[in-house]
Amino acid sequence: MIRLENLTKRYGGFTAVDDVTFEARPGVVTGFLGPNGAGKSTALRMVCGLTPPTSGRVTVLGRAYRDLPTPAAHVGTLLDAAAQHAGRTGREILTLAAIAAGRPRTRVDEMLDLVGLTADESRRRVRHYSLGMRQRLGIAQALLPDPQVLVLDEPANGLDPQGIHWMRTLLAGLAAQGRTVLLSSHLLHEVELVADELVLIGRGRIVAQGTKTALLAGTGSVATTPEPARLAEALTRAGLVVRGVDGDAVSVDADGERVARVALDAALLVTDLRPAQGARLEQLFLELTGSADRSAVAA
Ligand SMILES: Nc1ncnc2c1ncn2[C@@H]1O[C@H](COP(=O)(O)OP(=O)(O)O)[C@@H](O)[C@H]1O
Ligand SMILES: [Mg+2]
């Protein structure tokens, strides 16, 4: 369990994290989502006791990070994948982590296996690693002490789609074992894939939070049909709100079952029917990105 309560960080007159309150619970992957500069890394650094809050408090497993008896054994962190010693090999880094955590050396190969780094790759120096490989190594390092709590800052950065899928499986498995997993991302799609619960932050403030299901609920469905105009008409006749027709896709404010029944009654073929995922969240996120985007400000 990680609990942030009215957590605030000011740098001079600038408020990087503004009265942030949320929980990351055991058994759940919590995604901390926000555009660049939103305050994610600052908040996560406060979780791990690296940056002192201006006000508010944060506890991990019921205590302040630095009051945990052996923090490194309880909390696995990946705060900056680029911070690893570039001159060491992946294997050396993990071996040092095993020694520091009092874990057997066999744990190194287990972790390499778990994150999909080959024996050959593990013997290369980290300076020759791709960003994706560094992320995998960072995750291995975070997991090596077998911690109950994981704090990962932008762990999917630099991973290819296959890598993101792998990460989803890995993190879901860790959560299923009752661990607390908190990760940040500046990409909605990424966090949508990986997390169960979402906390959306913009300009230091939480703007939405809840389960992914709840945040995505009520966003309707998208039906693909060879006769989009007729389906839109049938849906409207059934009293549903059609949001739009884009090519052969009809976007409607109703769940899939309702849409399927209307199509069936009207004897219309539907070739694809799916929830209009992320519509609302995406809108919210786009607004945030628009208002917080540095390039937009600069331009
Ligand atoms: N040590 C610092 N001094 C001054 N400003 C900082 C410092 N660290 C972060 N900031 C500012 O706080 C804001 C949030 O940064 P950060 O937490 O890194 O955002 P994110 O991780 O969401 O991209 C940014 O505007 C950043 O420039
Ligand atoms: Mg960051």
PDB file of C-alpha atoms in Angstrom, residues 20-245:
ATOM      1  CA  VAL A  20      -2.097  15.269  -4.331  1.00  0.00           C
ATOM      2  CA  THR A  21      -4.058  12.535  -2.557  1.00  0.00           C
ATOM      3  CA  PHE A  22      -4.401   8.971  -3.756  1.00  0.00           C
ATOM      4  CA  GLU A  23      -3.713   5.374  -2.821  1.00  0.00           C
ATOM      5  CA  ALA A  24      -2.020   2.560  -4.647  1.00  0.00           C
ATOM      6  CA  ARG A  25      -3.434  -0.639  -3.181  1.00  0.00           C
ATOM      7  CA  PRO A  26      -1.997  -4.150  -2.981  1.00  0.00           C
ATOM      8  CA  GLY A  27      -3.167  -6.514  -5.699  1.00  0.00           C
ATOM      9  CA  VAL A  28      -3.645  -3.687  -8.157  1.00  0.00           C
ATOM     10  CA  VAL A  29      -1.506  -2.056 -10.834  1.00  0.00           C
ATOM     11  CA  THR A  30      -1.989   1.685 -10.422  1.00  0.00           C
ATOM     12  CA  GLY A  31      -1.101   3.882 -13.372  1.00  0.00           C
ATOM     13  CA  PHE A  32      -0.029   7.458 -12.679  1.00  0.00           C
ATOM     14  CA  LEU A  33      -0.703   9.246 -15.925  1.00  0.00           C
ATOM     15  CA  GLY A  34       0.077  12.775 -16.988  1.00  0.00           C
ATOM     16  CA  PRO A  35       1.803  14.805 -19.676  1.00  0.00           C
ATOM     17  CA  ASN A  36       5.474  15.736 -19.410  1.00  0.00           C
ATOM     18  CA  GLY A  37       6.059  18.163 -16.568  1.00  0.00           C
ATOM     19  CA  ALA A  38       2.835  17.210 -14.769  1.00  0.00           C
ATOM     20  CA  GLY A  39       4.663  16.312 -11.556  1.00  0.00           C
ATOM     21  CA  LYS A  40       4.795  12.512 -11.757  1.00  0.00           C
ATOM     22  CA  SER A  41       8.507  12.046 -11.135  1.00  0.00           C
ATOM     23  CA  THR A  42       8.487  14.609  -8.334  1.00  0.00           C
ATOM     24  CA  ALA A  43       5.623  12.782  -6.625  1.00  0.00           C
ATOM     25  CA  LEU A  44       7.309   9.386  -7.043  1.00  0.00           C
ATOM     26  CA  ARG A  45      10.575  10.767  -5.689  1.00  0.00           C
ATOM     27  CA  MET A  46       8.668  11.934  -2.620  1.00  0.00           C
ATOM     28  CA  VAL A  47       7.162   8.430  -2.266  1.00  0.00           C
ATOM     29  CA  CYS A  48      10.687   7.023  -2.143  1.00  0.00           C
ATOM     30  CA  GLY A  49      12.005   9.609   0.288  1.00  0.00           C
ATOM     31  CA  LEU A  50      14.332  11.208  -2.254  1.00  0.00           C
ATOM     32  CA  THR A  51      12.629  14.601  -2.280  1.00  0.00           C
ATOM     33  CA  PRO A  52      11.159  16.087   0.901  1.00  0.00           C
ATOM     34  CA  PRO A  53       7.559  17.285   0.522  1.00  0.00           C
ATOM     35  CA  THR A  54       6.767  20.936   1.181  1.00  0.00           C
ATOM     36  CA  SER A  55       3.612  19.749   2.934  1.00  0.00           C
ATOM     37  CA  GLY A  56       1.427  16.692   3.186  1.00  0.00           C
ATOM     38  CA  ARG A  57       2.673  13.183   3.698  1.00  0.00           C
ATOM     39  CA  VAL A  58       3.264   9.906   2.023  1.00  0.00           C
ATOM     40  CA  THR A  59       3.471   6.442   3.518  1.00  0.00           C
ATOM     41  CA  VAL A  60       4.583   3.125   2.094  1.00  0.00           C
ATOM     42  CA  LEU A  61       3.312   0.026   3.922  1.00  0.00           C
ATOM     43  CA  GLY A  62       2.049   2.367   6.615  1.00  0.00           C
ATOM     44  CA  ARG A  63       5.284   4.237   7.259  1.00  0.00           C
ATOM     45  CA  ALA A  64       7.357   7.006   5.778  1.00  0.00           C
ATOM     46  CA  TYR A  65       9.866   5.445   3.373  1.00  0.00           C
ATOM     47  CA  ARG A  66      12.843   6.284   5.541  1.00  0.00           C
ATOM     48  CA  ASP A  67      11.167   4.752   8.598  1.00  0.00           C
ATOM     49  CA  LEU A  68      10.872   1.360   6.924  1.00  0.00           C
ATOM     50  CA  PRO A  69      13.274  -1.083   8.590  1.00  0.00           C
ATOM     51  CA  THR A  70      14.935  -2.127   5.306  1.00  0.00           C
ATOM     52  CA  PRO A  71      13.384   0.046   2.596  1.00  0.00           C
ATOM     53  CA  ALA A  72      15.241  -1.592  -0.287  1.00  0.00           C
ATOM     54  CA  ALA A  73      13.871  -4.986   0.708  1.00  0.00           C
ATOM     55  CA  HIS A  74      10.285  -3.723   0.799  1.00  0.00           C
ATOM     56  CA  VAL A  75      10.184  -1.247  -2.031  1.00  0.00           C
ATOM     57  CA  GLY A  76      11.568  -1.912  -5.495  1.00  0.00           C
ATOM     58  CA  THR A  77      12.171   1.301  -7.395  1.00  0.00           C
ATOM     59  CA  LEU A  78      12.954   2.256 -10.948  1.00  0.00           C
ATOM     60  CA  LEU A  79      13.158   6.008 -10.968  1.00  0.00           C
ATOM     61  CA  ASP A  80      15.586   6.686 -13.773  1.00  0.00           C
ATOM     62  CA  ALA A  81      16.581   3.888 -16.122  1.00  0.00           C
ATOM     63  CA  ALA A  82      19.400   6.050 -17.464  1.00  0.00           C
ATOM     64  CA  ALA A  83      20.983   6.313 -14.011  1.00  0.00           C
ATOM     65  CA  GLN A  84      22.648   2.905 -14.068  1.00  0.00           C
ATOM     66  CA  HIS A  85      26.419   2.793 -14.074  1.00  0.00           C
ATOM     67  CA  ALA A  86      27.202   2.763 -17.809  1.00  0.00           C
ATOM     68  CA  GLY A  87      30.564   1.034 -17.377  1.00  0.00           C
ATOM     69  CA  ARG A  88      29.154  -2.015 -15.603  1.00  0.00           C
ATOM     70  CA  THR A  89      27.558  -4.992 -17.263  1.00  0.00           C
ATOM     71  CA  GLY A  90      23.941  -5.823 -16.557  1.00  0.00           C
ATOM     72  CA  ARG A  91      25.071  -8.930 -14.719  1.00  0.00           C
ATOM     73  CA  GLU A  92      27.425  -6.924 -12.501  1.00  0.00           C
ATOM     74  CA  ILE A  93      24.671  -4.484 -11.615  1.00  0.00           C
ATOM     75  CA  LEU A  94      22.331  -7.298 -10.635  1.00  0.00           C
ATOM     76  CA  THR A  95      25.054  -9.120  -8.733  1.00  0.00           C
ATOM     77  CA  LEU A  96      25.729  -5.991  -6.675  1.00  0.00           C
ATOM     78  CA  ALA A  97      21.991  -5.651  -6.064  1.00  0.00           C
ATOM     79  CA  ALA A  98      21.856  -9.288  -4.896  1.00  0.00           C
ATOM     80  CA  ILE A  99      24.739  -8.711  -2.484  1.00  0.00           C
ATOM     81  CA  ALA A 100      23.160  -5.498  -1.168  1.00  0.00           C
ATOM     82  CA  ALA A 101      19.844  -7.284  -0.642  1.00  0.00           C
ATOM     83  CA  GLY A 102      21.451 -10.361   0.905  1.00  0.00           C
ATOM     84  CA  ARG A 103      20.032 -12.576  -1.818  1.00  0.00           C
ATOM     85  CA  PRO A 104      21.759 -15.576  -3.386  1.00  0.00           C
ATOM     86  CA  ARG A 105      23.577 -15.037  -6.696  1.00  0.00           C
ATOM     87  CA  THR A 106      21.168 -17.477  -8.361  1.00  0.00           C
ATOM     88  CA  ARG A 107      18.639 -14.659  -8.118  1.00  0.00           C
ATOM     89  CA  VAL A 108      20.596 -12.796 -10.840  1.00  0.00           C
ATOM     90  CA  ASP A 109      19.875 -15.407 -13.503  1.00  0.00           C
ATOM     91  CA  GLU A 110      16.269 -15.707 -12.342  1.00  0.00           C
ATOM     92  CA  MET A 111      15.807 -11.976 -12.802  1.00  0.00           C
ATOM     93  CA  LEU A 112      17.542 -11.953 -16.202  1.00  0.00           C
ATOM     94  CA  ASP A 113      15.173 -14.705 -17.297  1.00  0.00           C
ATOM     95  CA  LEU A 114      12.182 -12.875 -15.918  1.00  0.00           C
ATOM     96  CA  VAL A 115      12.884  -9.669 -17.845  1.00  0.00           C
ATOM     97  CA  GLY A 116      14.049 -11.421 -20.994  1.00  0.00           C
ATOM     98  CA  LEU A 117      17.696 -10.363 -21.088  1.00  0.00           C
ATOM     99  CA  THR A 118      19.892 -13.075 -22.552  1.00  0.00           C
ATOM    100  CA  ALA A 119      23.103 -14.335 -20.924  1.00  0.00           C
ATOM    101  CA  ASP A 120      24.995 -12.700 -23.757  1.00  0.00           C
ATOM    102  CA  GLU A 121      23.286  -9.338 -23.270  1.00  0.00           C
ATOM    103  CA  SER A 122      23.874  -9.521 -19.520  1.00  0.00           C
ATOM    104  CA  ARG A 123      27.640  -9.531 -20.167  1.00  0.00           C
ATOM    105  CA  ARG A 124      27.559  -6.320 -22.210  1.00  0.00           C
ATOM    106  CA  ARG A 125      28.231  -2.971 -20.641  1.00  0.00           C
ATOM    107  CA  VAL A 126      25.147  -0.940 -19.921  1.00  0.00           C
ATOM    108  CA  ARG A 127      26.388   1.943 -22.095  1.00  0.00           C
ATOM    109  CA  HIS A 128      25.752  -0.333 -25.074  1.00  0.00           C
ATOM    110  CA  TYR A 129      22.179  -1.128 -23.979  1.00  0.00           C
ATOM    111  CA  SER A 130      19.171   0.278 -25.790  1.00  0.00           C
ATOM    112  CA  LEU A 131      16.679   2.225 -23.681  1.00  0.00           C
ATOM    113  CA  GLY A 132      14.366  -0.796 -23.722  1.00  0.00           C
ATOM    114  CA  MET A 133      17.154  -3.049 -22.423  1.00  0.00           C
ATOM    115  CA  ARG A 134      17.930  -0.538 -19.678  1.00  0.00           C
ATOM    116  CA  GLN A 135      14.284  -0.547 -18.663  1.00  0.00           C
ATOM    117  CA  ARG A 136      14.309  -4.339 -18.465  1.00  0.00           C
ATOM    118  CA  LEU A 137      17.499  -4.265 -16.424  1.00  0.00           C
ATOM    119  CA  GLY A 138      16.013  -1.582 -14.155  1.00  0.00           C
ATOM    120  CA  ILE A 139      12.934  -3.719 -13.594  1.00  0.00           C
ATOM    121  CA  ALA A 140      15.116  -6.737 -12.829  1.00  0.00           C
ATOM    122  CA  GLN A 141      17.028  -4.647 -10.309  1.00  0.00           C
ATOM    123  CA  ALA A 142      13.810  -3.382  -8.717  1.00  0.00           C
ATOM    124  CA  LEU A 143      12.395  -6.907  -8.442  1.00  0.00           C
ATOM    125  CA  LEU A 144      15.528  -8.626  -7.257  1.00  0.00           C
ATOM    126  CA  PRO A 145      14.917  -8.158  -3.498  1.00  0.00           C
ATOM    127  CA  ASP A 146      11.395  -9.590  -3.979  1.00  0.00           C
ATOM    128  CA  PRO A 147       9.699  -6.392  -2.722  1.00  0.00           C
ATOM    129  CA  GLN A 148       6.053  -6.044  -1.707  1.00  0.00           C
ATOM    130  CA  VAL A 149       5.842  -2.617  -3.293  1.00  0.00           C
ATOM    131  CA  LEU A 150       7.055  -1.481  -6.704  1.00  0.00           C
ATOM    132  CA  VAL A 151       7.474   2.128  -7.806  1.00  0.00           C
ATOM    133  CA  LEU A 152       8.346   2.486 -11.473  1.00  0.00           C
ATOM    134  CA  ASP A 153       8.770   5.845 -13.202  1.00  0.00           C
ATOM    135  CA  GLU A 154       7.989   5.568 -16.926  1.00  0.00           C
ATOM    136  CA  PRO A 155       9.035   1.911 -17.100  1.00  0.00           C
ATOM    137  CA  ALA A 156       7.487   1.390 -20.535  1.00  0.00           C
ATOM    138  CA  ASN A 157       9.509   4.217 -22.065  1.00  0.00           C
ATOM    139  CA  GLY A 158      11.590   2.791 -24.884  1.00  0.00           C
ATOM    140  CA  LEU A 159       9.796  -0.547 -24.966  1.00  0.00           C
ATOM    141  CA  ASP A 160       8.311  -1.753 -28.240  1.00  0.00           C
ATOM    142  CA  PRO A 161       4.647  -2.884 -28.328  1.00  0.00           C
ATOM    143  CA  GLN A 162       5.736  -6.442 -27.626  1.00  0.00           C
ATOM    144  CA  GLY A 163       7.742  -5.176 -24.658  1.00  0.00           C
ATOM    145  CA  ILE A 164       4.715  -3.298 -23.326  1.00  0.00           C
ATOM    146  CA  HIS A 165       2.640  -6.441 -23.616  1.00  0.00           C
ATOM    147  CA  TRP A 166       5.326  -8.330 -21.740  1.00  0.00           C
ATOM    148  CA  MET A 167       5.316  -5.671 -19.041  1.00  0.00           C
ATOM    149  CA  ARG A 168       1.562  -5.894 -18.662  1.00  0.00           C
ATOM    150  CA  THR A 169       1.790  -9.649 -18.089  1.00  0.00           C
ATOM    151  CA  LEU A 170       4.673  -9.245 -15.664  1.00  0.00           C
ATOM    152  CA  LEU A 171       3.073  -6.467 -13.586  1.00  0.00           C
ATOM    153  CA  ALA A 172      -0.359  -8.117 -13.558  1.00  0.00           C
ATOM    154  CA  GLY A 173       1.310 -11.283 -12.245  1.00  0.00           C
ATOM    155  CA  LEU A 174       3.092  -9.348  -9.501  1.00  0.00           C
ATOM    156  CA  ALA A 175      -0.130  -7.608  -8.495  1.00  0.00           C
ATOM    157  CA  ALA A 176      -1.956 -10.949  -8.477  1.00  0.00           C
ATOM    158  CA  GLN A 177       0.556 -12.075  -5.850  1.00  0.00           C
ATOM    159  CA  GLY A 178      -0.725  -9.248  -3.652  1.00  0.00           C
ATOM    160  CA  ARG A 179       1.987  -6.721  -4.371  1.00  0.00           C
ATOM    161  CA  THR A 180       1.434  -3.006  -4.779  1.00  0.00           C
ATOM    162  CA  VAL A 181       2.499  -1.701  -8.178  1.00  0.00           C
ATOM    163  CA  LEU A 182       2.617   2.022  -8.948  1.00  0.00           C
ATOM    164  CA  LEU A 183       3.915   3.128 -12.317  1.00  0.00           C
ATOM    165  CA  SER A 184       3.908   6.392 -14.207  1.00  0.00           C
ATOM    166  CA  SER A 185       3.497   7.104 -17.872  1.00  0.00           C
ATOM    167  CA  HIS A 186       2.963  10.094 -20.126  1.00  0.00           C
ATOM    168  CA  LEU A 187       1.180   7.928 -22.700  1.00  0.00           C
ATOM    169  CA  LEU A 188      -2.491   7.169 -22.215  1.00  0.00           C
ATOM    170  CA  HIS A 189      -2.501   4.136 -24.441  1.00  0.00           C
ATOM    171  CA  GLU A 190       0.425   2.606 -22.611  1.00  0.00           C
ATOM    172  CA  VAL A 191      -1.006   3.026 -19.149  1.00  0.00           C
ATOM    173  CA  GLU A 192      -4.428   1.916 -20.335  1.00  0.00           C
ATOM    174  CA  LEU A 193      -2.862  -1.377 -21.393  1.00  0.00           C
ATOM    175  CA  VAL A 194      -0.871  -1.934 -18.246  1.00  0.00           C
ATOM    176  CA  ALA A 195      -2.839  -0.501 -15.301  1.00  0.00           C
ATOM    177  CA  ASP A 196      -6.064  -1.490 -13.498  1.00  0.00           C
ATOM    178  CA  GLU A 197      -6.559   1.819 -11.745  1.00  0.00           C
ATOM    179  CA  LEU A 198      -5.656   5.222 -13.079  1.00  0.00           C
ATOM    180  CA  VAL A 199      -4.696   8.485 -11.484  1.00  0.00           C
ATOM    181  CA  LEU A 200      -4.569  11.352 -13.945  1.00  0.00           C
ATOM    182  CA  ILE A 201      -2.371  14.333 -13.066  1.00  0.00           C
ATOM    183  CA  GLY A 202      -1.979  17.654 -14.860  1.00  0.00           C
ATOM    184  CA  ARG A 203       0.029  20.670 -13.707  1.00  0.00           C
ATOM    185  CA  GLY A 204       0.618  19.066 -10.346  1.00  0.00           C
ATOM    186  CA  ARG A 205      -3.043  18.392  -9.601  1.00  0.00           C
ATOM    187  CA  ILE A 206      -5.084  15.195  -9.755  1.00  0.00           C
ATOM    188  CA  VAL A 207      -7.846  15.661 -12.316  1.00  0.00           C
ATOM    189  CA  ALA A 208      -9.356  12.172 -12.378  1.00  0.00           C
ATOM    190  CA  GLN A 209      -8.890   8.882 -10.613  1.00  0.00           C
ATOM    191  CA  GLY A 210     -10.618   5.547 -10.386  1.00  0.00           C
ATOM    192  CA  THR A 211     -10.650   2.080 -11.841  1.00  0.00           C
ATOM    193  CA  LYS A 212      -9.960   1.843 -15.518  1.00  0.00           C
ATOM    194  CA  THR A 213     -13.387   0.289 -15.954  1.00  0.00           C
ATOM    195  CA  ALA A 214     -15.083   3.176 -14.179  1.00  0.00           C
ATOM    196  CA  LEU A 215     -13.107   5.837 -16.017  1.00  0.00           C
ATOM    197  CA  LEU A 216     -13.863   4.207 -19.332  1.00  0.00           C
ATOM    198  CA  ALA A 217     -17.457   3.346 -18.507  1.00  0.00           C
ATOM    199  CA  GLY A 218     -20.286   5.134 -20.217  1.00  0.00           C
ATOM    200  CA  THR A 219     -18.108   5.910 -23.154  1.00  0.00           C
ATOM    201  CA  GLY A 220     -20.262   3.844 -25.490  1.00  0.00           C
ATOM    202  CA  SER A 221     -19.445   1.534 -28.339  1.00  0.00           C
ATOM    203  CA  VAL A 222     -18.174   1.588 -31.859  1.00  0.00           C
ATOM    204  CA  ALA A 223     -19.908  -0.708 -34.363  1.00  0.00           C
ATOM    205  CA  THR A 224     -18.505  -1.479 -37.770  1.00  0.00           C
ATOM    206  CA  THR A 225     -21.067  -2.302 -40.443  1.00  0.00           C
ATOM    207  CA  PRO A 226     -21.377  -2.323 -44.229  1.00  0.00           C
ATOM    208  CA  GLU A 227     -24.481  -0.137 -43.785  1.00  0.00           C
ATOM    209  CA  PRO A 228     -23.446   2.614 -41.366  1.00  0.00           C
ATOM    210  CA  ALA A 229     -26.209   5.055 -42.348  1.00  0.00           C
ATOM    211  CA  ARG A 230     -28.938   2.481 -41.790  1.00  0.00           C
ATOM    212  CA  LEU A 231     -27.447   1.352 -38.486  1.00  0.00           C
ATOM    213  CA  ALA A 232     -27.175   4.961 -37.272  1.00  0.00           C
ATOM    214  CA  GLU A 233     -30.802   5.482 -38.204  1.00  0.00           C
ATOM    215  CA  ALA A 234     -31.929   2.293 -36.422  1.00  0.00           C
ATOM    216  CA  LEU A 235     -29.982   3.246 -33.305  1.00  0.00           C
ATOM    217  CA  THR A 236     -31.490   6.725 -33.272  1.00  0.00           C
ATOM    218  CA  ARG A 237     -34.971   5.233 -33.757  1.00  0.00           C
ATOM    219  CA  ALA A 238     -34.287   3.018 -30.721  1.00  0.00           C
ATOM    220  CA  GLY A 239     -33.673   6.174 -28.701  1.00  0.00           C
ATOM    221  CA  LEU A 240     -29.879   5.923 -28.543  1.00  0.00           C
ATOM    222  CA  VAL A 241     -27.510   8.803 -29.089  1.00  0.00           C
ATOM    223  CA  VAL A 242     -25.319   8.358 -32.160  1.00  0.00           C
ATOM    224  CA  ARG A 243     -22.147  10.374 -31.685  1.00  0.00           C
ATOM    225  CA  GLY A 244     -20.945  10.080 -35.218  1.00  0.00           C
ATOM    226  CA  VAL A 245     -20.328   7.984 -38.284  1.00  0.00           C
TER     227      VAL A 245
END
